[in-house]
Amino acid sequence: MRTPGLRGTLAADTEVGAGNVLARVLAHGADPDGPGLTFDTAVDGHPAETPLTLGQLDERVAARAAWLHGRGVRPRDPVAVWSSAAADMVLSYLALTRLGAIPALMNGALRPEIAAEYIRRLRGVGVLADDAHAASLAGHDLGVPLLGTPARAGTGDPAAAPAHHRHHPDDPIVITHTSGTTGVPKSVLHSHASLFAATRHLLGMPQAQGTSRILNALPAPHTATVLMVNQALGNRAQMLLLSEQSGERVVDAIQRWRPDGVFGFSVTWAELARLDLSAYDLNSVRLWFNTGDASHEPHIRRLVAVGWHDTVTRDGVATVPGSIFIDGLGSSEMGHSMFHITHRADTDRYGRCIGRPYRFARVAVLDADGEPVPTGAVGFLGIDSPSLFRGYWNDSVTTYRFRQRGWYLTGDLVRVDADGRYYHVDRAVDAVDAGDGRRFYTALSEERILAACPDVTDCTVVMVGGPGGVVTDVLLEVAPAADENEDRTERIRAALGPDVGATLRRVVPVRPDDIPVTVTGKVRKVVLRERHLSEVSS
């Protein structure tokens, strides 16, 4: 049973922030025997997928805080954390913030040389790494010592943990990183207040369906998982955190754990689209929640066809077939999705519509000089929100490069219609100037292909502009039952439309492993463009 009024109490608590939600929930009288968190790996003798109560979670965090404090970690000390297990990342985050230190959470898929350079640039005091990642760092100059493994930190004495650090709203609370599309990822810094701003807003609203028993299929080191941990604790919800987010892993966890809500990135929904979902028992799901990149219509439609949701009728609340999918657009820098749109089996507003902004955010569509563009025109997305990151750690040059006239420039290209709904058309780095005032958009082209070709489960469009004009390649991932050798060129050309279709050079069937992606699943189109140019010149 949830504690009555706790959500509202937390929303009004001026001391609570991203660094002390666990402590404040307990301080406000939450039942220590109530839900804490559940991990997919063993934690200090607790078997995998055995729920930790709130009290047990607090004890495990205190043990790690004592161990880290005993090794000299103090307030405002950056500590890198590199591990594959969600438990290692989340428990280390909670322990380090309890001390007032600054966890720098690193994706386990980073290449060792990139990870080593990232750690050097942090200029921290040490590294927590599991055995496999510690071994991969051997021989690299990190500039700081390896403190030990996150699991070893769990052997500390909880009773020896120092008192909770008292955070100021501006205190640095966590460093996460971007997807790293061009090399060493940027270090995104959030404060105690900024990373709780969206959560505070949501706690002041009625709790949404599908948020009582959550499957977290977001990467554990990502800002989004930090947000979800604090939201689950504040909602007194049950949550299982996955260390690996493949489609097969997610459907297996849904069948076994029976969540009512699944939270993830678009890359996971794309993997689920490759599966025959009718072969799995997904009836527990009421809500799919997407953040990061906006999702594609066919992927969403496959998901909302399964599960159930509640709806209000003239006769009261009824449970009807089909789940809900909430789409949006977010990033580590934004500190939460800035937009939201709800899809059901009976809705049809797609075309990369990301909906309207959350009430806590101000958004604008801007030209290159930072001035608003007319309604319907494509421009750069500018954000002003209390949830925004504080800057890139040790990199003020890059921080200010993305600021203009009071707006944070996200790097996205969007438009807004007359009803105030926003549409995401592309990342600015992926769009191509086609001359005569025209621009071609890769993400919008992918949307059109997927909508027109049901035997294609995912695709990547690569455009390159040059003296001879724009040249477009399309990489297709086809359904398992589809003919991989079928020539789909003319179907793809028709889906792209006359302007982009005229630039089509080739259509290539590929397998998922053929597409270079970042550690968060974003396609590294910069690599594909380099391959394209190399092939053209050879």
XYZ file of C-alpha atoms in Angstrom:
538
model
C 0.000 0.000 0.000
C 1.346 3.433 -0.910
C 1.746 6.001 1.843
C -1.174 8.449 1.440
C -0.037 11.924 0.533
C 3.643 11.041 0.268
C 3.910 12.115 -3.375
C 2.476 15.545 -2.613
C 4.669 15.862 0.461
C 7.783 15.139 -1.590
C 6.715 17.569 -4.302
C 6.469 20.333 -1.674
C 9.679 19.388 0.174
C 12.278 22.082 -0.559
C 15.137 19.878 0.678
C 14.495 16.901 -1.587
C 16.441 16.621 -4.827
C 18.142 14.075 -7.041
C 20.783 13.378 -4.379
C 18.607 12.413 -1.411
C 15.257 10.977 -2.525
C 15.851 7.702 -0.691
C 16.635 9.510 2.549
C 13.711 11.943 2.260
C 11.210 9.182 1.459
C 12.218 7.431 4.678
C 12.255 10.696 6.606
C 8.644 11.319 5.594
C 7.557 8.017 7.108
C 7.576 5.571 4.204
C 7.385 1.946 5.356
C 10.909 0.418 5.435
C 9.291 -2.913 4.521
C 7.769 -1.362 1.404
C 9.261 -1.587 -2.082
C 12.833 -0.515 -2.670
C 14.372 -1.689 -5.961
C 14.844 -5.035 -7.726
C 17.916 -5.906 -9.777
C 18.572 -8.627 -12.334
C 21.841 -9.643 -10.659
C 22.610 -10.733 -7.122
C 23.236 -7.970 -4.570
C 25.226 -8.699 -1.415
C 23.748 -12.176 -0.975
C 20.279 -11.254 -2.211
C 19.555 -13.418 -5.279
C 18.852 -11.841 -8.634
C 15.297 -10.507 -9.035
C 14.684 -10.732 -5.287
C 13.139 -7.381 -4.325
C 15.020 -5.235 -1.846
C 12.728 -3.513 0.595
C 13.172 0.201 1.136
C 15.000 -0.511 4.381
C 17.253 -3.118 2.799
C 18.042 -0.730 -0.053
C 18.994 1.973 2.428
C 21.234 -0.484 4.298
C 23.008 -1.606 1.102
C 23.574 2.014 0.133
C 24.907 2.836 3.596
C 27.364 -0.075 3.369
C 28.785 1.314 0.140
C 28.895 4.839 1.510
C 30.911 3.620 4.513
C 33.338 1.712 2.271
C 33.858 4.671 -0.042
C 34.254 7.109 2.836
C 36.880 4.811 4.312
C 38.855 5.165 1.090
C 38.861 8.917 1.247
C 35.875 9.860 -0.917
C 34.483 13.194 0.216
C 31.866 15.755 -0.902
C 32.305 17.084 -4.453
C 34.798 14.325 -5.364
C 34.115 12.950 -8.855
C 34.260 9.142 -8.942
C 33.924 7.226 -12.223
C 31.734 4.104 -12.120
C 32.125 1.528 -14.919
C 30.270 -1.760 -14.801
C 27.842 -3.883 -16.794
C 25.399 -4.536 -13.957
C 22.509 -2.160 -13.294
C 22.838 -2.887 -9.560
C 26.457 -1.674 -9.546
C 25.559 1.583 -11.273
C 22.465 2.442 -9.243
C 23.779 1.459 -5.812
C 27.059 3.306 -6.474
C 25.090 6.384 -7.536
C 22.992 6.306 -4.372
C 26.030 5.740 -2.123
C 28.181 8.458 -3.682
C 25.394 11.036 -3.582
C 24.750 10.135 0.055
C 28.358 11.269 0.683
C 27.917 14.408 -1.429
C 30.378 13.027 -3.988
C 29.740 13.127 -7.741
C 29.248 9.762 -9.466
C 30.311 9.761 -13.126
C 28.319 6.883 -14.602
C 29.871 5.242 -17.665
C 28.229 2.977 -20.202
C 29.709 -0.506 -20.092
C 29.957 -0.687 -23.882
C 32.538 2.103 -24.216
C 35.759 0.995 -25.867
C 38.599 0.831 -23.304
C 40.685 3.559 -24.964
C 37.657 5.862 -25.061
C 36.804 5.032 -21.453
C 40.368 5.754 -20.319
C 40.404 9.132 -22.026
C 36.977 9.946 -20.606
C 38.206 9.124 -17.080
C 41.303 11.286 -17.535
C 39.177 14.237 -18.592
C 36.996 13.901 -15.499
C 39.977 14.724 -13.251
C 38.310 12.830 -10.434
C 39.632 10.972 -7.400
C 39.152 7.359 -8.431
C 37.339 4.660 -10.385
C 34.924 1.948 -9.334
C 34.971 -0.797 -11.965
C 33.853 -4.405 -12.099
C 36.514 -7.020 -12.761
C 36.014 -7.164 -16.543
C 36.172 -3.403 -17.023
C 39.067 -2.999 -14.597
C 41.015 -5.563 -16.635
C 40.285 -3.659 -19.862
C 41.784 -0.514 -18.334
C 45.096 -2.217 -17.572
C 47.964 -0.376 -19.189
C 45.994 2.854 -19.639
C 46.988 6.030 -17.828
C 43.835 7.058 -15.972
C 45.374 9.739 -13.799
C 43.478 8.324 -10.787
C 43.543 5.004 -8.886
C 41.160 2.098 -9.206
C 39.324 2.072 -5.872
C 37.911 -1.437 -6.262
C 34.802 -3.096 -7.585
C 31.254 -1.848 -6.895
C 30.451 -5.255 -5.396
C 33.414 -5.003 -3.013
C 32.042 -1.667 -1.827
C 29.008 -3.584 -0.580
C 31.138 -5.196 2.140
C 31.278 -1.946 4.118
C 29.673 -1.619 7.550
C 26.361 0.262 7.212
C 26.638 1.452 10.805
C 29.920 3.185 9.948
C 28.391 5.330 7.188
C 28.697 9.065 7.840
C 25.620 11.233 8.183
C 23.813 12.101 4.972
C 25.368 15.023 3.151
C 23.055 18.030 3.178
C 22.765 19.150 -0.433
C 22.326 22.667 -1.717
C 20.071 22.908 -4.795
C 23.091 23.885 -6.930
C 25.333 21.042 -5.734
C 26.679 18.847 -8.558
C 24.941 15.525 -8.177
C 25.829 13.256 -11.106
C 27.773 13.195 -14.368
C 26.363 11.072 -17.162
C 27.507 11.100 -20.753
C 26.163 11.549 -24.246
C 25.988 8.774 -26.817
C 29.441 9.523 -28.212
C 28.618 9.655 -31.918
C 32.012 11.136 -32.839
C 34.434 9.791 -30.219
C 34.830 10.613 -26.531
C 31.340 11.393 -25.202
C 30.527 14.697 -23.544
C 30.226 14.706 -19.746
C 26.774 15.995 -18.771
C 26.535 17.556 -15.308
C 23.296 17.773 -13.342
C 22.605 19.409 -10.017
C 20.555 18.354 -7.002
C 17.733 20.641 -8.193
C 17.952 20.264 -11.965
C 17.655 16.484 -12.058
C 14.677 16.556 -9.711
C 12.759 19.395 -11.414
C 10.743 17.142 -13.727
C 10.197 14.547 -10.998
C 8.886 17.247 -8.645
C 6.415 18.301 -11.341
C 5.230 14.714 -11.920
C 4.850 14.022 -8.181
C 2.454 16.970 -7.999
C 0.181 15.377 -10.617
C -2.077 12.299 -10.419
C -0.052 9.139 -10.759
C -0.326 7.676 -14.269
C -1.472 4.130 -14.962
C 1.379 1.807 -15.727
C 3.695 3.248 -13.070
C 3.056 0.874 -10.146
C 5.215 -2.056 -11.255
C 7.869 -0.899 -13.707
C 10.337 -2.708 -15.912
C 13.248 -0.341 -16.479
C 14.758 -1.170 -19.880
C 16.790 2.028 -20.010
C 20.611 1.829 -19.899
C 21.596 1.894 -16.235
C 24.298 4.611 -16.544
C 21.985 6.985 -18.416
C 20.357 10.091 -16.944
C 16.987 8.481 -17.692
C 17.620 5.627 -15.242
C 18.623 8.070 -12.489
C 15.316 9.834 -13.114
C 13.393 6.552 -13.036
C 15.001 5.414 -9.776
C 13.945 8.626 -8.064
C 10.467 8.526 -9.588
C 9.926 4.922 -8.509
C 11.089 5.676 -4.962
C 8.860 8.739 -4.797
C 5.858 6.862 -6.173
C 6.540 3.902 -3.847
C 6.487 1.758 -6.970
C 8.097 -1.602 -7.629
C 10.828 -1.531 -10.288
C 13.044 -4.176 -11.865
C 16.153 -2.753 -13.540
C 17.641 -4.629 -16.487
C 21.376 -4.639 -17.153
C 20.852 -5.507 -20.823
C 18.045 -4.183 -23.005
C 17.777 -6.406 -26.080
C 14.315 -7.182 -27.392
C 14.496 -10.834 -26.335
C 15.690 -9.865 -22.863
C 12.842 -7.394 -22.456
C 10.000 -9.716 -23.533
C 11.429 -12.465 -21.334
C 11.431 -10.116 -18.346
C 7.877 -8.940 -19.099
C 6.574 -12.513 -19.121
C 8.401 -13.414 -15.922
C 8.022 -10.234 -13.869
C 4.621 -9.009 -15.140
C 5.157 -5.220 -15.110
C 2.351 -2.772 -15.864
C 4.799 -0.280 -17.380
C 7.926 -0.654 -19.527
C 10.341 2.260 -19.929
C 12.984 2.321 -22.651
C 14.650 3.898 -25.665
C 13.540 3.679 -29.288
C 16.288 1.139 -30.074
C 14.549 -1.384 -27.800
C 11.161 -0.815 -29.437
C 12.813 -1.376 -32.822
C 14.160 -4.712 -31.583
C 10.737 -5.693 -30.268
C 9.310 -4.917 -33.715
C 11.425 -7.736 -35.158
C 9.639 -10.261 -32.941
C 6.236 -11.862 -33.326
C 4.742 -10.283 -30.205
C 1.655 -12.498 -30.423
C 3.881 -15.390 -29.373
C 4.556 -13.790 -25.982
C 2.360 -13.108 -22.954
C 2.491 -9.305 -22.678
C -0.965 -8.857 -21.149
C 0.347 -7.228 -17.980
C 1.565 -4.136 -19.859
C -0.560 -0.997 -19.752
C 2.109 1.561 -20.606
C 5.193 1.817 -22.803
C 7.197 4.984 -22.159
C 9.805 6.193 -24.613
C 12.446 8.837 -24.107
C 15.590 9.813 -25.998
C 14.959 9.713 -29.744
C 11.368 9.844 -30.969
C 9.967 6.469 -32.020
C 8.693 5.331 -35.413
C 4.989 4.715 -36.115
C 5.203 1.001 -37.070
C 7.158 0.198 -33.921
C 4.584 1.992 -31.767
C 1.614 0.353 -33.502
C 2.985 -3.135 -32.809
C 3.296 -2.356 -29.112
C -0.088 -0.701 -28.518
C -1.775 -3.751 -30.079
C -0.876 -5.803 -26.977
C -1.776 -5.397 -23.312
C -4.609 -3.393 -21.740
C -5.342 0.080 -20.435
C -7.996 1.875 -18.405
C -10.261 4.428 -20.041
C -13.079 6.599 -18.746
C -16.512 5.891 -20.187
C -20.020 7.160 -19.381
C -20.403 4.131 -17.136
C -17.148 4.707 -15.285
C -13.621 3.359 -15.705
C -13.327 0.402 -18.072
C -10.362 -1.791 -18.926
C -10.026 -2.177 -22.690
C -7.652 -4.124 -24.957
C -4.491 -2.412 -26.148
C -1.807 -0.585 -24.207
C -0.703 3.058 -24.229
C 2.561 4.357 -25.675
C 3.850 7.731 -24.471
C 6.409 9.137 -26.872
C 8.593 12.180 -26.460
C 11.966 13.654 -27.133
C 14.666 13.877 -24.501
C 18.383 13.731 -23.856
C 20.824 13.656 -20.972
C 21.160 17.420 -21.279
C 17.414 18.045 -21.087
C 17.076 16.220 -17.766
C 13.804 14.626 -18.881
C 11.670 14.341 -22.001
C 10.555 17.828 -22.991
C 7.509 16.671 -24.976
C 4.821 14.035 -24.650
C 2.203 12.463 -26.882
C -0.005 9.484 -26.082
C -0.645 6.785 -28.683
C -3.271 4.043 -28.530
C -4.486 1.512 -31.056
C -7.225 3.952 -32.113
C -5.060 7.073 -32.536
C -3.328 8.144 -35.722
C -1.299 11.297 -35.086
C 2.115 10.181 -36.269
C 4.485 11.631 -38.871
C 7.099 12.105 -36.106
C 4.756 14.145 -33.956
C 6.269 14.471 -30.469
C 3.267 16.276 -29.023
C 3.310 19.276 -26.748
C 5.891 20.382 -24.157
C 5.574 19.538 -20.495
C 4.340 22.485 -18.469
C 7.685 22.949 -16.734
C 9.487 23.588 -20.048
C 9.656 26.481 -22.500
C 10.534 25.605 -26.080
C 11.156 27.530 -29.284
C 11.837 26.832 -32.945
C 14.723 29.063 -33.984
C 16.713 30.101 -37.020
C 20.526 30.144 -37.139
C 20.576 33.541 -35.408
C 18.384 32.395 -32.523
C 15.237 34.151 -33.770
C 11.833 32.386 -33.851
C 10.762 30.974 -37.224
C 7.176 31.112 -38.541
C 4.674 28.431 -37.570
C 5.180 25.370 -39.756
C 8.772 26.215 -40.686
C 11.593 23.864 -39.690
C 14.154 25.275 -37.279
C 16.504 24.464 -34.438
C 14.943 23.331 -31.167
C 15.684 25.623 -28.240
C 14.895 24.616 -24.640
C 14.628 26.585 -21.408
C 13.737 24.380 -18.447
C 14.652 24.026 -14.764
C 15.564 20.425 -15.625
C 18.391 21.424 -17.968
C 21.908 20.248 -17.246
C 24.356 22.664 -15.649
C 26.977 22.265 -18.380
C 29.598 19.875 -19.727
C 32.057 18.883 -17.004
C 35.485 20.490 -17.535
C 34.382 21.803 -20.939
C 32.944 25.315 -20.818
C 33.773 25.854 -24.506
C 31.315 23.165 -25.583
C 28.812 24.219 -22.925
C 28.502 27.731 -24.330
C 28.617 26.580 -27.940
C 25.169 25.073 -27.410
C 23.699 28.171 -25.740
C 22.145 31.023 -27.668
C 20.032 33.943 -26.444
C 19.042 32.109 -23.285
C 18.163 28.856 -25.084
C 19.898 25.503 -24.966
C 20.196 24.267 -28.555
C 19.537 20.531 -28.562
C 20.835 19.822 -32.073
C 17.359 18.758 -33.230
C 15.358 20.128 -36.146
C 11.635 20.512 -35.464
C 8.513 22.338 -36.576
C 5.330 23.338 -34.757
C 1.849 23.345 -36.225
C -0.962 25.840 -35.654
C -2.346 23.723 -32.781
C 0.931 23.843 -30.857
C 2.026 20.294 -31.628
C 5.688 19.723 -32.405
C 7.226 17.412 -34.992
C 10.788 16.101 -34.984
C 12.216 15.950 -38.507
C 15.907 15.165 -37.957
C 19.123 15.771 -36.116
C 20.800 18.868 -37.554
C 24.029 16.951 -38.278
C 22.132 14.367 -40.341
C 20.053 16.734 -42.493
C 21.459 17.773 -45.883
C 21.303 21.070 -47.740
C 19.819 20.215 -51.148
C 20.169 23.725 -52.595
C 17.491 26.205 -53.659
C 16.419 26.594 -50.037
C 15.601 22.903 -49.657
C 16.761 20.512 -46.947
C 16.402 16.748 -46.923
C 15.850 14.922 -43.647
C 17.051 11.409 -42.818
C 14.757 10.710 -39.828
C 11.664 11.863 -41.693
C 12.689 9.721 -44.657
C 13.075 6.690 -42.379
C 9.595 7.315 -41.011
C 8.129 7.336 -44.515
C 9.888 4.111 -45.510
C 8.756 2.222 -42.428
C 5.163 3.437 -42.823
C 5.068 2.345 -46.475
C 6.899 -0.996 -46.202
C 5.445 -3.382 -43.592
C 8.062 -6.047 -44.387
C 10.826 -3.653 -43.251
C 11.355 -3.703 -39.482
C 13.901 -0.876 -39.361
C 15.975 1.245 -41.710
C 18.776 3.788 -41.803
C 18.925 6.579 -44.364
C 22.325 8.105 -45.145
C 22.506 11.291 -47.206
C 25.653 12.982 -48.467
C 25.722 16.331 -50.208
C 28.447 17.339 -52.650
C 29.189 19.264 -55.842
C 27.154 16.769 -57.827
C 24.145 17.077 -55.527
C 22.718 14.853 -52.823
C 23.198 11.086 -52.909
C 21.101 8.825 -50.675
C 21.690 5.253 -49.518
C 19.049 3.269 -47.630
C 19.968 0.351 -45.380
C 17.045 -1.987 -44.708
C 16.442 -4.504 -41.950
C 13.679 -6.792 -43.189
C 11.333 -9.039 -41.239
C 12.548 -12.618 -40.702
C 9.846 -14.006 -42.990
C 10.508 -11.461 -45.753
C 12.598 -12.117 -48.858
C 15.955 -10.477 -48.157
C 16.890 -10.653 -51.846
C 13.819 -8.828 -53.155
C 14.634 -5.618 -55.033
C 12.761 -2.957 -53.061
C 14.341 0.039 -54.801
C 11.231 1.377 -56.496
C 9.079 0.877 -53.401
C 11.623 2.815 -51.366
C 11.888 5.540 -54.004
C 8.108 5.997 -53.982
C 8.038 6.153 -50.181
C 10.742 8.832 -50.116
C 8.778 11.077 -52.461
C 9.909 12.677 -55.734
C 12.578 15.046 -54.358
C 14.469 12.655 -52.084
C 13.600 9.666 -54.246
C 15.463 11.232 -57.165
C 18.685 11.137 -55.094
C 18.435 7.434 -54.226
C 21.634 5.597 -55.167
C 21.054 2.157 -53.703
C 18.990 0.084 -51.265
C 20.980 -2.442 -49.241
C 19.538 -5.197 -47.013
C 21.548 -5.426 -43.790
C 21.459 -7.206 -40.473
C 21.276 -5.260 -37.178
C 24.931 -6.005 -36.414
C 25.950 -4.277 -39.662
C 24.786 -0.862 -38.373
C 27.314 1.044 -36.237
C 25.616 2.373 -33.140
C 26.630 4.358 -30.096
C 26.561 2.974 -26.571
C 22.963 4.205 -26.209
C 21.796 2.665 -29.488
C 21.878 5.739 -31.727
C 22.981 5.053 -35.267
C 26.415 6.527 -35.952
C 25.490 8.075 -39.288
C 28.789 9.926 -39.319
C 30.514 6.545 -39.768
C 28.092 5.514 -42.491
C 28.662 8.808 -44.308
C 32.419 8.227 -44.190
C 31.895 4.746 -45.661
C 29.653 6.252 -48.332
C 32.231 8.873 -49.329
C 34.985 6.248 -49.374
C 32.970 4.053 -51.718
C 32.139 6.976 -53.996
C 35.792 8.019 -54.277
C 37.136 4.483 -54.808
